[in-house]
XYZ file of C-alpha atoms in Angstrom:
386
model
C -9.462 -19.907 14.139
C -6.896 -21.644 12.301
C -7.074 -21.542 8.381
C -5.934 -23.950 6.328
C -3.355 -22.903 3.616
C -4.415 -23.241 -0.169
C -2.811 -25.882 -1.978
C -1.377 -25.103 -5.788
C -2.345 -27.180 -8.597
C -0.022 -30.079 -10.076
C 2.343 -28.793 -12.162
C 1.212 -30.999 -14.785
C -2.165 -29.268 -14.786
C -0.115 -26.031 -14.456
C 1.589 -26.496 -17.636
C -1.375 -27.493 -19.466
C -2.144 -23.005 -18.882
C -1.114 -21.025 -21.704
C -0.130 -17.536 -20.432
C 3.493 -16.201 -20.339
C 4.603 -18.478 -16.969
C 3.895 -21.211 -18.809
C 4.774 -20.744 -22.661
C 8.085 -18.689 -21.916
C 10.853 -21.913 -21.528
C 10.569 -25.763 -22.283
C 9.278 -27.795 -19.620
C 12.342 -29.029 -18.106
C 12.454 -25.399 -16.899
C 10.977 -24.346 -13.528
C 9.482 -20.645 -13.807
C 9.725 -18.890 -11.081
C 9.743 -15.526 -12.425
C 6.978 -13.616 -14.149
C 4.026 -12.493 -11.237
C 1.659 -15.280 -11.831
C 0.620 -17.525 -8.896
C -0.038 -21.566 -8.693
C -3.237 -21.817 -7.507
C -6.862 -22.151 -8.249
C -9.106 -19.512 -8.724
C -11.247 -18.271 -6.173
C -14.864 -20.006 -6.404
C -16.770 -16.154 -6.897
C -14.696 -15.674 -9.828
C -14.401 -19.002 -11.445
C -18.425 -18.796 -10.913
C -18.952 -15.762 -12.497
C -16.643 -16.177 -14.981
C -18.510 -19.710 -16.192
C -21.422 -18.067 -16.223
C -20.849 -15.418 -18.969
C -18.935 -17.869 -20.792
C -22.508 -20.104 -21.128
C -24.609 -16.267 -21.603
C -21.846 -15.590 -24.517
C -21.546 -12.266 -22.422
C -18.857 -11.412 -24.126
C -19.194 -7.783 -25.196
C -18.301 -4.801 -24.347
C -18.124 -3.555 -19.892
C -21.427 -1.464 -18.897
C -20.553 2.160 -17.788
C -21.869 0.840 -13.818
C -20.030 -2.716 -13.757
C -19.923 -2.735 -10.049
C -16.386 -2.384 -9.359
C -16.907 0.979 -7.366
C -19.446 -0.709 -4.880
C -16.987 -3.927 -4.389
C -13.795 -1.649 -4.050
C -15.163 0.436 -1.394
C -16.405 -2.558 0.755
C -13.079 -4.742 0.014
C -11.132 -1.252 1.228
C -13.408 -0.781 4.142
C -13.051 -4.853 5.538
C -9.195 -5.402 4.868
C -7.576 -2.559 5.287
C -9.835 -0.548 7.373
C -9.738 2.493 4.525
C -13.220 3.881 4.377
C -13.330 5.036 0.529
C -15.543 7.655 -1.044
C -17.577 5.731 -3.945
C -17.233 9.176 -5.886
C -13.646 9.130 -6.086
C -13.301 5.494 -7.495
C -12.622 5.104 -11.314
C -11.602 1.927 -13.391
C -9.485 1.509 -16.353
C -7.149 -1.446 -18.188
C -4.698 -2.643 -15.419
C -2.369 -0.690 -13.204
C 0.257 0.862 -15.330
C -2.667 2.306 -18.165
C -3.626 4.306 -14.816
C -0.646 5.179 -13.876
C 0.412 6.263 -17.120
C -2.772 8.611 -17.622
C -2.625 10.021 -14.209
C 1.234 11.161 -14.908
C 0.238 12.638 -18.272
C -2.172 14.938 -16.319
C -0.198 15.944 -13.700
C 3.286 16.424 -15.175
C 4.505 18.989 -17.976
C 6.635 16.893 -20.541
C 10.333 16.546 -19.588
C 9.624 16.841 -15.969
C 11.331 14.746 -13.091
C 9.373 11.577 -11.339
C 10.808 10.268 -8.646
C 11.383 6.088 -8.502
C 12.078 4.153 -5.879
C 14.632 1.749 -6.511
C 14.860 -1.204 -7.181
C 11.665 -1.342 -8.260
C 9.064 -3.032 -11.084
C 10.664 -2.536 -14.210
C 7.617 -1.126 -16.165
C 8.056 2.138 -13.491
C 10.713 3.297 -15.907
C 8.901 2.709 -19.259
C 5.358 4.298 -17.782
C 7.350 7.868 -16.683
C 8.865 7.721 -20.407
C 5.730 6.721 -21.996
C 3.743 9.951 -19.950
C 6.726 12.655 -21.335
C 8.335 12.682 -17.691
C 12.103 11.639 -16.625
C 12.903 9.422 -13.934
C 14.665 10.896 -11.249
C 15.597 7.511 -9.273
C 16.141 7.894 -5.116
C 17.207 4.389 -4.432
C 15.054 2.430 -0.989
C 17.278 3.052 2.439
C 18.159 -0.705 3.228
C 19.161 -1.640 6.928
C 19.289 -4.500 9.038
C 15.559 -5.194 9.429
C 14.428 -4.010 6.055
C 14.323 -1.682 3.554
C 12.748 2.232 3.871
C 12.100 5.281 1.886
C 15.029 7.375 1.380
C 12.731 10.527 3.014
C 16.224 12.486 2.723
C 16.873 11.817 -1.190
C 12.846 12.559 -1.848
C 13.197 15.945 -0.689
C 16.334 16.535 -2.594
C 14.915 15.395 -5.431
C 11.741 17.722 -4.571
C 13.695 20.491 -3.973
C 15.634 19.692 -6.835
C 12.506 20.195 -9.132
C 10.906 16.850 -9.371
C 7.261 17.317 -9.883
C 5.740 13.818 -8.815
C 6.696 10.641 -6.700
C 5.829 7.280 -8.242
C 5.373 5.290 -5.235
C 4.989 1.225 -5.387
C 3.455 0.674 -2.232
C 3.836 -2.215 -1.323
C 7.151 -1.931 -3.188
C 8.337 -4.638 -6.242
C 10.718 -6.329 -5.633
C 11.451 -6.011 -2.159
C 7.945 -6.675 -0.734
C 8.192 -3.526 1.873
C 5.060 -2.771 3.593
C 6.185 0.873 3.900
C 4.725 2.392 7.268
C 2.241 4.842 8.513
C 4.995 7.200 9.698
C 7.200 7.337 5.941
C 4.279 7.298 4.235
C 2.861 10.103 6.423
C 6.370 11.906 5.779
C 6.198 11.454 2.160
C 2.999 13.177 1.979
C 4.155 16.019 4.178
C 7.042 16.551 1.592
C 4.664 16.369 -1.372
C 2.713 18.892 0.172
C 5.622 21.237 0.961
C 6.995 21.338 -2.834
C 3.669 20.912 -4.806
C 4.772 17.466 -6.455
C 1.737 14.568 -6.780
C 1.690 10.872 -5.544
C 1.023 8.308 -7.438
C 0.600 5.026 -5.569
C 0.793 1.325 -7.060
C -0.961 -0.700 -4.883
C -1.605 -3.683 -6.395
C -0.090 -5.600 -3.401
C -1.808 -4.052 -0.486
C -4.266 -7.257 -0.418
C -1.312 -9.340 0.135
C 0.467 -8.275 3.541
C 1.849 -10.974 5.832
C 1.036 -11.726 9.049
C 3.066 -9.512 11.953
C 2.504 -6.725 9.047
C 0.110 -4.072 8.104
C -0.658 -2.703 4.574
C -1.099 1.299 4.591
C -3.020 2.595 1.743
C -1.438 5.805 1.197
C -4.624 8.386 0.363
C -5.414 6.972 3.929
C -2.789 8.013 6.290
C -3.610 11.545 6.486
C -5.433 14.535 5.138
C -2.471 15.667 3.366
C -2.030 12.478 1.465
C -5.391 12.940 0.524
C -4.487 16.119 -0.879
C -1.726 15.313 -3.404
C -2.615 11.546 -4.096
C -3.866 9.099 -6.091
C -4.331 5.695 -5.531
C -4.460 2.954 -8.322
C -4.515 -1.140 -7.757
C -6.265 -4.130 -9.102
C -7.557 -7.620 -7.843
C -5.153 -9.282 -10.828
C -1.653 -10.096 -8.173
C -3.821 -11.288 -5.191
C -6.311 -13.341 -7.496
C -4.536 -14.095 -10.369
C -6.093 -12.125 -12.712
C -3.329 -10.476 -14.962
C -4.740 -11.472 -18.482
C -8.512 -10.020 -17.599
C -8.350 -6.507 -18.034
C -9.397 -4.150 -14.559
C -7.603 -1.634 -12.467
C -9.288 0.679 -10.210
C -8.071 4.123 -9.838
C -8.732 6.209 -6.956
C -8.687 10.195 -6.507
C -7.159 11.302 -2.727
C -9.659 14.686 -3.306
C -11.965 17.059 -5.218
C -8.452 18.692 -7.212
C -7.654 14.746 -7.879
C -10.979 14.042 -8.462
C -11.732 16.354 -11.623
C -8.070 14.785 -13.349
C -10.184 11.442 -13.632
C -13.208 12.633 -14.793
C -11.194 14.912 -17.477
C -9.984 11.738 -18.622
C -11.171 10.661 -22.142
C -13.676 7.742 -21.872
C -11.275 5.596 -23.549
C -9.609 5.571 -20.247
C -12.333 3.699 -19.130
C -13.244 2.040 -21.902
C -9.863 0.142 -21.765
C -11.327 -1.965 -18.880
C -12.178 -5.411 -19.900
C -15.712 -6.828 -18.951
C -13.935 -10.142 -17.795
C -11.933 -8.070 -16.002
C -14.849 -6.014 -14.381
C -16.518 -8.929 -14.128
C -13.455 -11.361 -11.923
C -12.351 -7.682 -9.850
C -16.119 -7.834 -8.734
C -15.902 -11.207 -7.628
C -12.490 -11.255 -6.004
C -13.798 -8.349 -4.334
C -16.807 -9.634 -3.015
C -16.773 -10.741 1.220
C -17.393 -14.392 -0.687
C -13.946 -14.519 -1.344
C -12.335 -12.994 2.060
C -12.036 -17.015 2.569
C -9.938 -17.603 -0.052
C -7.797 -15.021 0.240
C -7.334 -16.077 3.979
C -6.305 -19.530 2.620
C -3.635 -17.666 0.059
C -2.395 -15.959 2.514
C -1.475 -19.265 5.244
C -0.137 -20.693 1.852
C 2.231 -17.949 1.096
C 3.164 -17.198 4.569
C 4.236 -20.925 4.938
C 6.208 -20.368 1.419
C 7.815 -17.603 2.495
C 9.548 -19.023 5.613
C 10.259 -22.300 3.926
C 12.109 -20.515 1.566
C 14.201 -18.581 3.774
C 14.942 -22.225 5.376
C 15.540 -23.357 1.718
C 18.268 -20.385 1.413
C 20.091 -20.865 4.613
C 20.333 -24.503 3.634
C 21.713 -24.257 -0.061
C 22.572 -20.789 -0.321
C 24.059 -20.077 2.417
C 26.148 -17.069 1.042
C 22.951 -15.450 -0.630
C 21.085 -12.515 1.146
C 17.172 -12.417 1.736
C 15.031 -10.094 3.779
C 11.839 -12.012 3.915
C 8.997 -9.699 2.352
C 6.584 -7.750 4.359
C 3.426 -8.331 1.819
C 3.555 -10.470 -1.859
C 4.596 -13.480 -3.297
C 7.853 -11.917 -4.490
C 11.476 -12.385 -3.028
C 14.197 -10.282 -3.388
C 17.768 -12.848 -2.888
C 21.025 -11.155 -3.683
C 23.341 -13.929 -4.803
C 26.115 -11.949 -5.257
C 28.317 -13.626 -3.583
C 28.072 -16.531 -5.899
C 30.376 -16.186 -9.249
C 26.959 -16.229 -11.680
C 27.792 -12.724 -12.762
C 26.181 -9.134 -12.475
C 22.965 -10.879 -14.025
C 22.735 -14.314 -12.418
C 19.113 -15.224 -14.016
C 20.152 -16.383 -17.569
C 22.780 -18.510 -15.765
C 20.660 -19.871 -13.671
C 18.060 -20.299 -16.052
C 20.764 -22.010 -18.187
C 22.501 -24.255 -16.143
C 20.622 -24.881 -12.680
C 17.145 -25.078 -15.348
C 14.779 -22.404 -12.486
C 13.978 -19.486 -14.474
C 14.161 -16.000 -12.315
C 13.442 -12.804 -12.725
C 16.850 -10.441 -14.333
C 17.819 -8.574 -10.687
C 19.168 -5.330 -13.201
C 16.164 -4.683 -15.070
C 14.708 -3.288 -11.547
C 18.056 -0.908 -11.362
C 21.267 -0.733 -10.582
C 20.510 -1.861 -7.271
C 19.518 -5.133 -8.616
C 23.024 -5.991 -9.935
C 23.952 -9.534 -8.763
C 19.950 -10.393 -7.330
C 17.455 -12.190 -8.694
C 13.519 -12.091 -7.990
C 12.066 -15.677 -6.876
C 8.079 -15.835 -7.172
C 6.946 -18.082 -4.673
C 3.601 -18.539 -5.096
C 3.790 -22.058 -5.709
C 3.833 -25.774 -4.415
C 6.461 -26.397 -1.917
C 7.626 -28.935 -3.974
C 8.443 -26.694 -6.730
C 9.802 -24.317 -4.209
C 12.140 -27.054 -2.515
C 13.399 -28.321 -6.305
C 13.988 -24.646 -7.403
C 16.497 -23.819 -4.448
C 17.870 -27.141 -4.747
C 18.843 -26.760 -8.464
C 20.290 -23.258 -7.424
C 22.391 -24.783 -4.890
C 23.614 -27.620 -6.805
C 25.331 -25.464 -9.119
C 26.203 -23.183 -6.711
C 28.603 -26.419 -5.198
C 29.284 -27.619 -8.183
């Protein structure tokens, strides 16, 4: 049955929103660059969410908000991952889990590994939990880019204690497979290192591709994992405060419940409150519809690239609403965003804050109307001819 893609909002309505994709440049700027998407909420949440707003249920999340029941039935219907309600746990967003997960299972001054390029806050969360990154750049070939399985195991060998794995992986949208992620675990194992896996755009795989969560590929994975994601990239749900954190076994298990219940305090009822909804079969539809929308963005915007950038180079993404262009060969320096941002007026995301590797790229969010798509690429390539 054929679904019919979701449509974004004007960008007149858009700009009437106040958050950071919005407020950051002056209208005659086209933001394509901070992980927000274009579109309307799904129905579940925008119902709930009315609803509290008219109850003034405003206060503070109940210790049983419902997020471990929705979590495990999402996991079970989309990606086949049958989830022990026991092992689920909830905090802030993503990066708060992260962040207390690393504290645990790291000794201060100890070596994480990174994958890059990769979401800029990876760098700041190792800091911010007493670790050092130890970065193993992503294996890039012809048809896409891998783990390095080779430079993780030097870097276990070499002493790193953990692997912070972004899976699917920011920027480059790689739906990494059964077979590395089954590898990665196998190397965990062998050196006594953790896995922590980001996997806030599992929900968000294309079609031809498969999202692995990575405490499901095997027993061992199980054993030296944790999982931690959140409804906000898929539903647009950033500003509400909710991440779900998930323990691969019983050894994983007692690190979340040792956590203070601050932890879990952090989460926002909003937050519990949308995750619930997004979760919820109710809105399998909608995320169905986003889905046809992005997949028709993402091949229009290869199209768009061949046509007016003809010299830049794009791997379409396996999962996300995020593209990885290097532009390189155009003469807009080892940072092309500001100039773009400057002169073409299309605001981007700064390729080097996401590594070395991102030297002469950019990151294009295309979770937006084609129109704004088609203008974006169009400003790019005017300057680039001019």
């Amino acid at each position: 049955m054929s679904v019919t893609p979701l449509q974004a909002l004007p960008i007149d309505q858009l700009r009437q929103r106040s958050s950071t994709k919005w407020r950051s440049y002056p209208p005659e700027v086209l933001p394509l660059f901070v992980a927000e998407t274009d579109y309307e909420l799904a129905p579940a949440i925008t119902e709930i969410l009315t609803r509290a707003v008219r109850l003034g249920d405003t206060g503070y999340t109940p210790p049983e908000p419902g997020i471990r029941e929705a979590f495990v039935g999402f996991a079970q219907r989309r990606f086949g991952w049958t989830v022990d309600p026991s092992r689920v746990h909830w905090t802030g967003d993503v990066m708060m889990g992260v962040v207390e997960i690393l504290r645990r299972v790291i000794a201060p001054g100890d070596r994480v590994v990174v994958m890059t390029p990769v979401y800029p806050p990876f760098f700041d969360t190792v800091e911010e939990a007493g670790g050092v990154v130890e970065r193993v750049p992503l294996a890039r070939t012809e048809s896409g880019w891998r783990i390095d399985l080779r430079g993780v195991e030097a870097a276990l060998a070499g002493g790193a204690t953990a692997v912070l794995l972004c899976n699917p992986h920011n920027p480059t949208g790689t739906a990494h497979t059964h077979e590395d992620l089954a590898a990665l675990a196998e190397l965990a194992a062998r050196f006594d290192a953790t896995v922590v896996s980001d996997e806030i755009h599992g929900p968000l795989a294309h079609a031809g591709h498969a999202f692995t969560p990575f405490l499901n590929v095997s027993a061992t994975a199980a054993e030296v994992g944790y999982a931690v994601t959140s409804a906000s990239k898929t539903f647009n749900l950033a500003g509400l405060k909710c991440a779900v954190m998930v323990a691969g076994g019983p050894a994983q298990e007692e690190v979340l419940r040792s956590f203070p219940a601050e932890v879990e305090w952090r989460t926002g009822l909003f937050g519990a409150l949308a995750n619930v909804a997004a979760y919820a079969p109710e809105s399998d539809a909608w995320l169905d519809s986003l889905l046809a929308a992005l997949g028709e963005n993402r091949a229009l915007l290869a199209d768009l690239l061949a046509q007016h950038l003809p010299r830049a180079r794009f791997l379409p993404p396996d999962a996300g609403f995020l593209a990885w262009v290097d532009v390189s060969a155009y003469e807009w320096g080892d940072n092309p965003a500001p100039t773009l941002r400057r002169e073409a007026k299309v605001a981007l995301h700064h390729g080097p804050l996401f590594g070395e590797e991102g030297i002469g790229h950019v990151r294009i969010n295309f979770g937006c109307s084609p129109d704004v798509l088609r203008e974006a690429v169009e400003r790019m390539g005017a300057l680039a001819s001019s």
